[in-house]
Coordinates of C-alpha atoms and ligand atoms in Angstrom, one line a residue:
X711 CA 0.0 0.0 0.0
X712 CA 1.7 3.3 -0.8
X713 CA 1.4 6.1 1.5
X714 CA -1.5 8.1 -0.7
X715 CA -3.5 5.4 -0.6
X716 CA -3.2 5.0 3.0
X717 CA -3.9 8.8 3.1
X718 CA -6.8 8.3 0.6
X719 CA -8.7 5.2 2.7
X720 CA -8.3 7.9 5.4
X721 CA -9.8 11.1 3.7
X722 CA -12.9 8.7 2.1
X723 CA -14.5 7.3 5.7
X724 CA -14.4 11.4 6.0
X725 CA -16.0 11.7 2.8
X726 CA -18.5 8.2 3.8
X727 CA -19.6 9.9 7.1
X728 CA -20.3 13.4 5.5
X729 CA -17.8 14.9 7.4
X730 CA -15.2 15.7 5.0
X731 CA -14.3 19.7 4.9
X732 CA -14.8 21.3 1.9
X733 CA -13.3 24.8 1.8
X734 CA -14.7 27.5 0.3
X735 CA -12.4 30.4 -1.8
X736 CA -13.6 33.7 -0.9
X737 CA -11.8 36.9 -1.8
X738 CA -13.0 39.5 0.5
X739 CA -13.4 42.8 -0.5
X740 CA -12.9 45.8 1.4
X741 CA -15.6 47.9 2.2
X742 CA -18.3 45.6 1.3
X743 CA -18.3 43.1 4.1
X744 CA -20.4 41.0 4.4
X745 CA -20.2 40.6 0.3
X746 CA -17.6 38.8 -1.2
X747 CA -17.0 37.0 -4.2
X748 CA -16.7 33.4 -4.7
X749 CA -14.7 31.5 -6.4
X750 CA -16.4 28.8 -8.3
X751 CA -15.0 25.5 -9.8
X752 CA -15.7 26.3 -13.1
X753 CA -13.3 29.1 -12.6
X754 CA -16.1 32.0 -12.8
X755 CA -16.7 34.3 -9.4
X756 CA -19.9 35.6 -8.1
X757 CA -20.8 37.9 -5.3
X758 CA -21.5 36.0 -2.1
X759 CA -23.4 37.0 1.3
X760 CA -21.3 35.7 4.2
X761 CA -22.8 34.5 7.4
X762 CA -20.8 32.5 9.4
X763 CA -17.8 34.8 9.2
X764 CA -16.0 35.4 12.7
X765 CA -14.9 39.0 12.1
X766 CA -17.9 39.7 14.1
X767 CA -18.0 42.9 14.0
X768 CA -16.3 43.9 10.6
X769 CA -13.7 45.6 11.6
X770 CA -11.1 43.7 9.3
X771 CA -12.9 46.1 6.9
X772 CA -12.7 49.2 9.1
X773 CA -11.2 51.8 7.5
X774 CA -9.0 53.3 10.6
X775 CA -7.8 49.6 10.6
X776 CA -7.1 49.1 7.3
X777 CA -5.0 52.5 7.4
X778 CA -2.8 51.3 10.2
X779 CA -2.0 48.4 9.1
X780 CA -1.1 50.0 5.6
X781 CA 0.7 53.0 7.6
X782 CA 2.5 50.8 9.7
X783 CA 3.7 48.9 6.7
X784 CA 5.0 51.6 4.5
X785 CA 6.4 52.2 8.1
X786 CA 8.2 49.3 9.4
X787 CA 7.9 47.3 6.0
X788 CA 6.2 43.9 6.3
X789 CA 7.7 41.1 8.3
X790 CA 8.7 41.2 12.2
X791 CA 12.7 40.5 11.0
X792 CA 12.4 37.6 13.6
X793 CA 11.3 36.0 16.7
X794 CA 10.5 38.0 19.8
X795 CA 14.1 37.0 20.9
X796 CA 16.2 37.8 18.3
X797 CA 15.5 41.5 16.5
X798 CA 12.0 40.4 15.9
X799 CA 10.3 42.8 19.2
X800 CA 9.1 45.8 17.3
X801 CA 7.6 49.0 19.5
X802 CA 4.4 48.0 17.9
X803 CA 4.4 44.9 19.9
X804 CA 4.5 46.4 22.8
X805 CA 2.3 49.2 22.2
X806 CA 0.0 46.1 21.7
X807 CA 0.6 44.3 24.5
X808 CA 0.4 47.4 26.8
X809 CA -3.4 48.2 25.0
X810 CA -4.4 44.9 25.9
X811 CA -2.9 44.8 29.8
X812 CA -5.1 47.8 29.7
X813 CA -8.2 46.3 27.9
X814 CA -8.3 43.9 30.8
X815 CA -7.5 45.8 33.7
X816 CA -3.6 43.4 34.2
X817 CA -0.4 44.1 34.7
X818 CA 1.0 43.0 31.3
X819 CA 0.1 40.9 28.3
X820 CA 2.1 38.8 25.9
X821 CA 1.5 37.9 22.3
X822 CA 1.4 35.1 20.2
X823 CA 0.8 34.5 16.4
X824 CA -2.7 33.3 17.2
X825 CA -5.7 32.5 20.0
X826 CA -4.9 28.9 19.1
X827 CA -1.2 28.9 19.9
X828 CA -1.6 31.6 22.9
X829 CA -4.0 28.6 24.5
X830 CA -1.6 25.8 23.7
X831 CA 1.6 27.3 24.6
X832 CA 0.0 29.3 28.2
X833 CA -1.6 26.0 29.3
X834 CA 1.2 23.5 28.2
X835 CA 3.8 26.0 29.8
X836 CA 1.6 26.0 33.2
X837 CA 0.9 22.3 33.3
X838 CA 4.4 21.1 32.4
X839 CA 6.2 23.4 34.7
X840 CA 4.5 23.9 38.3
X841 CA 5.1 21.3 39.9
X842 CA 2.0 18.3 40.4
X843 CA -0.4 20.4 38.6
X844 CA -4.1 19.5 37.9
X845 CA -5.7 21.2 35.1
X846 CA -9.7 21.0 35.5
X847 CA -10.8 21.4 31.9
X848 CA -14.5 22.3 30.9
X849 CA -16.0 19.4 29.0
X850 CA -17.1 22.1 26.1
X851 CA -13.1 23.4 25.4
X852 CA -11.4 24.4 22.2
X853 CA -9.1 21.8 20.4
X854 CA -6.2 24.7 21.9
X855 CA -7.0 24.2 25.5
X856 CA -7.2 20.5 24.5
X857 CA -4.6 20.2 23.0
X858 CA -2.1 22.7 25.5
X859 CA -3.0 20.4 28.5
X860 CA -1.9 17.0 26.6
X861 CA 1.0 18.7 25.6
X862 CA 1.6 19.6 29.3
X863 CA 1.4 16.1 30.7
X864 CA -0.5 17.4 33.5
X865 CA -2.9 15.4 35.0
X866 CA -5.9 16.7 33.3
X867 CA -9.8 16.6 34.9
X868 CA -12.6 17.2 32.7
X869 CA -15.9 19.1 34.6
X870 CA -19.1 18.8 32.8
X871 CA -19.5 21.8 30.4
X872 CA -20.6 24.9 32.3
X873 CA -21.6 22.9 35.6
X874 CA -20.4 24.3 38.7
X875 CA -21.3 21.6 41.4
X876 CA -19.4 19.3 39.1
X877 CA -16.3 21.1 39.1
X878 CA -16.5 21.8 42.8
X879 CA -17.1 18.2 43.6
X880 CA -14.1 17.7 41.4
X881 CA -11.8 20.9 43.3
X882 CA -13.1 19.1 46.5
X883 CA -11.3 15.7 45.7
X884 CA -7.8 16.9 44.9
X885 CA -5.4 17.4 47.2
X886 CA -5.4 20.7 48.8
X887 CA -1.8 21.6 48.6
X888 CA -1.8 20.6 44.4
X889 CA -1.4 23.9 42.5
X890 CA -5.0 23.4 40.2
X891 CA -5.8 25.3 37.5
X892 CA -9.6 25.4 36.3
X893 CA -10.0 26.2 32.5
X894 CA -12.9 27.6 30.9
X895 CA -14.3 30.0 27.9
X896 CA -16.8 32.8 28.7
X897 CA -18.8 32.4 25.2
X898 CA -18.8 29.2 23.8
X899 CA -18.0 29.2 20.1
X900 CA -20.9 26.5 18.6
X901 CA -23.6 26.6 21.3
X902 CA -22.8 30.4 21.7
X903 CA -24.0 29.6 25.5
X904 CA -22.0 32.2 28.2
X905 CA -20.6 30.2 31.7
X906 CA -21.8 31.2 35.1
X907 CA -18.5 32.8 35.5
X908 CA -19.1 34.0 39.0
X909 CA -19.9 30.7 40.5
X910 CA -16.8 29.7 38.7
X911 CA -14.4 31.9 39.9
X912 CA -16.1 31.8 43.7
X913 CA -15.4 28.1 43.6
X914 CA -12.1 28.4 42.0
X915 CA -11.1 30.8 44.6
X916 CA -12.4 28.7 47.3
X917 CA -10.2 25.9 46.7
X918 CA -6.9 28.1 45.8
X919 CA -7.5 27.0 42.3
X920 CA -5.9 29.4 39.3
X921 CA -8.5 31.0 36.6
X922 CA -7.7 29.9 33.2
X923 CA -10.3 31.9 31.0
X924 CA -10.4 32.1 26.9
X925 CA -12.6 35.1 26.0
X926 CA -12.0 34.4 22.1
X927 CA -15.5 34.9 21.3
X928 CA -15.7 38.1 23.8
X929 CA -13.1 40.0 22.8
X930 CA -14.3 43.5 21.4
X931 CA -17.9 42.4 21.9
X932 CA -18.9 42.3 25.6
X933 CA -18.7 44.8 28.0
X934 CA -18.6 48.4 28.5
X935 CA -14.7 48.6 26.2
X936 CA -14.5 45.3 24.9
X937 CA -13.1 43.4 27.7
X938 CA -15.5 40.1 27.1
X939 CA -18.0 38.9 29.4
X940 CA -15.0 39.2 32.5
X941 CA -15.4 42.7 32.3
X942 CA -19.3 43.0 31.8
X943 CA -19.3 40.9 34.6
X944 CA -17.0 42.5 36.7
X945 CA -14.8 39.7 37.3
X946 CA -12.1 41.0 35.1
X947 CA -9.5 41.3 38.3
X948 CA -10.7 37.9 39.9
X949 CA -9.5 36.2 37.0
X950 CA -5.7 35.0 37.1
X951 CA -5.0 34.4 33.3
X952 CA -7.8 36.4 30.5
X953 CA -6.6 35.3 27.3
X954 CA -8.1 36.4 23.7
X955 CA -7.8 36.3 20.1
X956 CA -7.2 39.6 17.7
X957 CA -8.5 37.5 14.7
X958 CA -12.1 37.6 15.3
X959 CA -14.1 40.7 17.0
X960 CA -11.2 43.1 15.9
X961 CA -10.8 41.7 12.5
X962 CA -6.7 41.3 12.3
X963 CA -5.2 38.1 13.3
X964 CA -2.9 36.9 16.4
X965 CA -3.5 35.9 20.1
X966 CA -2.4 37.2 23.7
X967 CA -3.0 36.3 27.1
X968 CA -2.7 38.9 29.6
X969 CA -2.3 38.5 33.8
X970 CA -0.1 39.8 36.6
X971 CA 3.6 40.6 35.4
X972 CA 5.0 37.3 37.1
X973 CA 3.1 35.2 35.0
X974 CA 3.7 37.1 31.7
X975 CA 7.1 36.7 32.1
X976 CA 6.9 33.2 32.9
X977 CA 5.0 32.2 30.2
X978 CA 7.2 34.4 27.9
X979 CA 10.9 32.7 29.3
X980 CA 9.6 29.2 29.0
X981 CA 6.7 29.0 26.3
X982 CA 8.6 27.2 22.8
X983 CA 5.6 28.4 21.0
X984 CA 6.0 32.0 22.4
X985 CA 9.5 32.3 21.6
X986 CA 10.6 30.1 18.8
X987 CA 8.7 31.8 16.0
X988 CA 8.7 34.5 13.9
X989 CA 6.9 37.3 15.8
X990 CA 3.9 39.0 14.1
X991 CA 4.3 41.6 11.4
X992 CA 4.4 44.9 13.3
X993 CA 1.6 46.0 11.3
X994 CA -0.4 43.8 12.5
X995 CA 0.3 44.5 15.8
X996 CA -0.6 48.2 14.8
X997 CA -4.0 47.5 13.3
X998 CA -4.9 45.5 16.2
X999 CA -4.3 48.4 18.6
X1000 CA -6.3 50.6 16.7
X1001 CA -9.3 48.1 16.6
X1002 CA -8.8 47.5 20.1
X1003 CA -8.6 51.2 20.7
X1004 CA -11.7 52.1 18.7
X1005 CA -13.6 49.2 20.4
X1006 CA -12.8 50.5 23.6
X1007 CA -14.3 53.6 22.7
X1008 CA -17.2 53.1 20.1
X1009 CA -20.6 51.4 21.3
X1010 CA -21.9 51.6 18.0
X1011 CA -20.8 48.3 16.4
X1012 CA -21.9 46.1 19.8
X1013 CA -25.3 47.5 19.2
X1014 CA -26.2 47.4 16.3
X1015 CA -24.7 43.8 16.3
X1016 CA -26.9 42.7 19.0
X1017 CA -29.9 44.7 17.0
X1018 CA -29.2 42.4 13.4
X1019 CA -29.1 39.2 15.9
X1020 CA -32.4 40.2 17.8
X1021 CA -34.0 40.8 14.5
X1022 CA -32.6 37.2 13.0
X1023 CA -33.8 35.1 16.1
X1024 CA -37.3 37.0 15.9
X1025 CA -37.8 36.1 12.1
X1026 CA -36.5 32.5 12.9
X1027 CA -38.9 32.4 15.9
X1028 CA -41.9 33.6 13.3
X1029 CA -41.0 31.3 10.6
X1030 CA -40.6 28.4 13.2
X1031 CA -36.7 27.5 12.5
X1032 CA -35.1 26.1 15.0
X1033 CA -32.5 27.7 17.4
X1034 CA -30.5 27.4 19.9
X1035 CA -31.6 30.0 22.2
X1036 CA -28.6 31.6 23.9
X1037 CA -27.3 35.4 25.1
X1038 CA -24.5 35.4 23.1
X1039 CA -24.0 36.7 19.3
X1040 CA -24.4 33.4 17.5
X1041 CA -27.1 31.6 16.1
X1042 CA -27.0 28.0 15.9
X1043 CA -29.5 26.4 13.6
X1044 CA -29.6 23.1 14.2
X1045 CA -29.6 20.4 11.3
X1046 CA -28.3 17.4 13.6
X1047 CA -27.4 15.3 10.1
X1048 CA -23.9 15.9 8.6
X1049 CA -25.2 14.8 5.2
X1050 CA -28.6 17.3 5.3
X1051 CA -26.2 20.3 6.7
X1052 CA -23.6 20.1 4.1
X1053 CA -26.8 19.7 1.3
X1054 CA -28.9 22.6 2.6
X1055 CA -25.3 24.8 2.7
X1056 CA -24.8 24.2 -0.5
X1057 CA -28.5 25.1 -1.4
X1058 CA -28.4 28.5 0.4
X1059 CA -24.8 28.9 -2.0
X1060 CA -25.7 27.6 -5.1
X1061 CA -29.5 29.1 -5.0
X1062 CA -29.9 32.1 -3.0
X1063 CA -26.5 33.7 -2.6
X1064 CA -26.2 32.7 0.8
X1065 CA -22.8 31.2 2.4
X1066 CA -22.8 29.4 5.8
X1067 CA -20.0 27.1 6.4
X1068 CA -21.8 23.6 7.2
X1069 CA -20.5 22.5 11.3
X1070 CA -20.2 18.9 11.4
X1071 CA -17.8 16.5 13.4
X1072 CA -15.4 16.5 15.3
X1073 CA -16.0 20.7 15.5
X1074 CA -19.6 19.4 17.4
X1075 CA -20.7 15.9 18.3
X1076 CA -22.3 13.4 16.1
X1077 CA -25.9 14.3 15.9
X1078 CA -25.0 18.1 16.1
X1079 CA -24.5 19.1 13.4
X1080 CA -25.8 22.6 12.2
X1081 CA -25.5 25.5 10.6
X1082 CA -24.3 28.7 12.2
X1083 CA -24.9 32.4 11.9
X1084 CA -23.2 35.3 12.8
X1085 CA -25.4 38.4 12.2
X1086 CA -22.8 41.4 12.1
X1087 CA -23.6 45.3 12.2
X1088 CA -22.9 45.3 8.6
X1089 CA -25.4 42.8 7.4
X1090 CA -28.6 44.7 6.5
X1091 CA -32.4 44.2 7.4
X1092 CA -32.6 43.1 3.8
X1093 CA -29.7 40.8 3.9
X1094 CA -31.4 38.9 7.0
X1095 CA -35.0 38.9 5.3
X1096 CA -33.2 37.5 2.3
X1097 CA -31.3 34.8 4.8
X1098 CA -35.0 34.1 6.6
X1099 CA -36.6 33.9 3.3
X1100 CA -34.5 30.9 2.0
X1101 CA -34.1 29.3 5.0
X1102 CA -38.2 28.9 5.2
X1103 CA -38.5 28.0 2.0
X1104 CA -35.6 25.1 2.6
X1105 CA -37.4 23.8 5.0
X1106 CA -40.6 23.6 3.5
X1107 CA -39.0 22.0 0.6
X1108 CA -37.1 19.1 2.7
X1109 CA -40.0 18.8 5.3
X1110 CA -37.7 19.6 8.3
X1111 CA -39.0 19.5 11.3
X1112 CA -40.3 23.5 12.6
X1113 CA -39.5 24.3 16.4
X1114 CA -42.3 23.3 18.8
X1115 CA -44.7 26.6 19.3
Ligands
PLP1773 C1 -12.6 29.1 22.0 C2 -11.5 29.4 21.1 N1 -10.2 29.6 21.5 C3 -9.2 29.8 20.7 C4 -9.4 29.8 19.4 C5 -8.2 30.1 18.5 O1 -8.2 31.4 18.1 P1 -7.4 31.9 16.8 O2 -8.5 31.7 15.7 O3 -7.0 33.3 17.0 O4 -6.3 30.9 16.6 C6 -10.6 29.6 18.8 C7 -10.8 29.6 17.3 O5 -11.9 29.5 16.8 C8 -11.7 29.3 19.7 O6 -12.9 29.1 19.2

């Protein structure tokens, strides 16, 4: 057997289940987010409206973004010039990481080239290095957090998602002198459900446990400057580690983690995936600090945001589709068939303009699978008629079933 066909009997039980990922090639355009064209097979492009997009609030497209990055290039040129150890820290970098101590009320921040390697570098560095560790991991995690805490070799315990006796029952039957660290997201990427972060951190606090929180899908979206859910919450200074992603909300790309100076400084002497790798281009750290900066400042785009989501779960509500009711920004329509979601994706494409990525396994559980929308400030009234429209008609067409009255 040669290797491709080994890869190939792989890549077809993907293809057998339904669950293998087709990708589709956008070409954004500036200035007319949500549109973008698509790149078609037969080689021709039309305009697309994109709904599942994680620059939540458009500001990839902003144009006091867009100018600093472009600024900052003609600037500092394009790449870092290394890693952060050797002649790759720019003053942009730190200009960035002091906007985002800031952002979350710390004493310093440290970035990374994404949320993703932020997570698994922070929690692999933790686990691996203070001593006996136990990582309590919510059940719901991103593959990161997952993936950080194997890497660590710490013994890992998994609480059930968003259950607070659970985890306390689990604090309760460690060993009290253990250093533990309790891991968890404020808004939960597929569900879009929120965790009772107070009850979290009160237990975590009553059993000496560290505050491991990914506010990916917070960032720029929650609370009175952006801060996430911690900070609409209050909770920002109770948490010992807040760490975030500059590729979603604030529309540029890259990952921090921000907490008391100690820790900072800890995870930046002995995190590999902090220090061997090419830092980020300065000008990305500068167009990150301006979207940061405005979203500190500007209410406007969280509002109207929440407005276009109101208004989508409304229609849904009237035209009996299915939701997952939840407080956050994302609207999960459930499908629960990898076969039906990737089908009715590639209706809403092909027929009515519409593209939504279809969420099957292993992002979700078997039996989960959906489709998922992100209403944004930029997407009209028309544009979520239009959506409602199509999806009604889909499911009159394929007799799915309505949500119960
Ligand atoms: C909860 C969570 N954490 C971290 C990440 C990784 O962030 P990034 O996309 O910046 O790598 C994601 C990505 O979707 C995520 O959903």
């Amino acid at each position: 057997m040669t290797f491709d066909a080994m890869f190939n009997a792989q890549l077809q039980v993907l293809k057998d289940e339904g669950n293998y990922r087709y990708f589709k090639e956008l070409e954004r355009k500036c200035g007319k987010f949500p549109r973008a064209a698509d790149h078609t097979e037969d080689g021709s492009t039309r305009d697309v409206t994109v709904w599942c997009s994680n620059d939540y609030l458009g500001m990839g497209q902003h144009p006091k973004v867009v100018e600093a990055m472009c600024e900052a290039v003609r600037r500092t040129g394009t790449g870092a010039g290394g890693t952060r150890n050797i002649s790759g820290t720019n003053h942009d970098h730190l200009l960035l990481e002091a906007e985002l101590a800031d952002l979350h009320g710390k004493e310093a921040a440290l970035l990374f080239t994404s949320g993703y390697v932020s997570n698994w570098a922070a929690l692999s560095t933790l686990g691996s290095r203070l001593p006996d560790c136990v990582i309590l991991s919510d059940a719901g995690n991103h593959a990161s957090m997952i993936e950080g805490i194997r890497h660590s070799k710490a013994r890992k315990v998994i609480w059930k998602h968003n259950d607070v006796a659970d985890l306390e029952a689990k604090l309760a039957a460690l060993p009290s002198n253990v250093p533990k660290i309790v891991a968890f997201e404020s808004v939960y990427s597929m569900d879009g459900d929120i965790c009772p972060m107070r009850e979290i951190v009160e237990v975590a606090e009553k059993y000496g446990a560290m505050t491991y929180l990914d506010e990916v899908h917070a960032v720029g979206l929650y609370g009175a400057r952006g801060g996430g859910v911690s900070e609409q919450e209050g909770l920002a200074d109770r948490i010992t580690l807040i760490e975030g992603t500059l590729g979603k909300a604030y529309g540029v790309v890259g990952g921090y983690i921000t907490g008391s100076a100690a820790l900072c400084d800890f995870i930046r002497s002995f995190a590999s995936g902090f220090i061997f790798t090419t830092a980020l281009p300065p000008a990305v750290a500068a167009a990150a600090r301006t979207s940061i900066r405005h979203l500190k400042e500007s209410e406007t785009e969280r509002q109207q945001q929440r407005r276009q989501v109101a208004r989508l779960r409304a229609l849904l509500d009237r035209e009996g589709i299915p939701h997952m009711a939840n407080e956050s920004h994302i609207v999960p329509v459930m499908i629960k068939d990898p076969v039906k979601t990737r089908m009715l994706a590639d209706y809403l494409m092909d027929e009515w303009g519409i593209y939504v990525q279809p969420i099957n396994y292993p992002t979700v559980p078997k039996g989960t699978e959906r489709l998922r929308f992100t209403p944004s400030p930029l997407h009209s009234d028309a544009d979520i008629d239009h959506l409602v429209s199509a999806l009604s008609h889909l499911w009159r067409q394929c007799a799915l079933a309505h949500a119960v009255a």
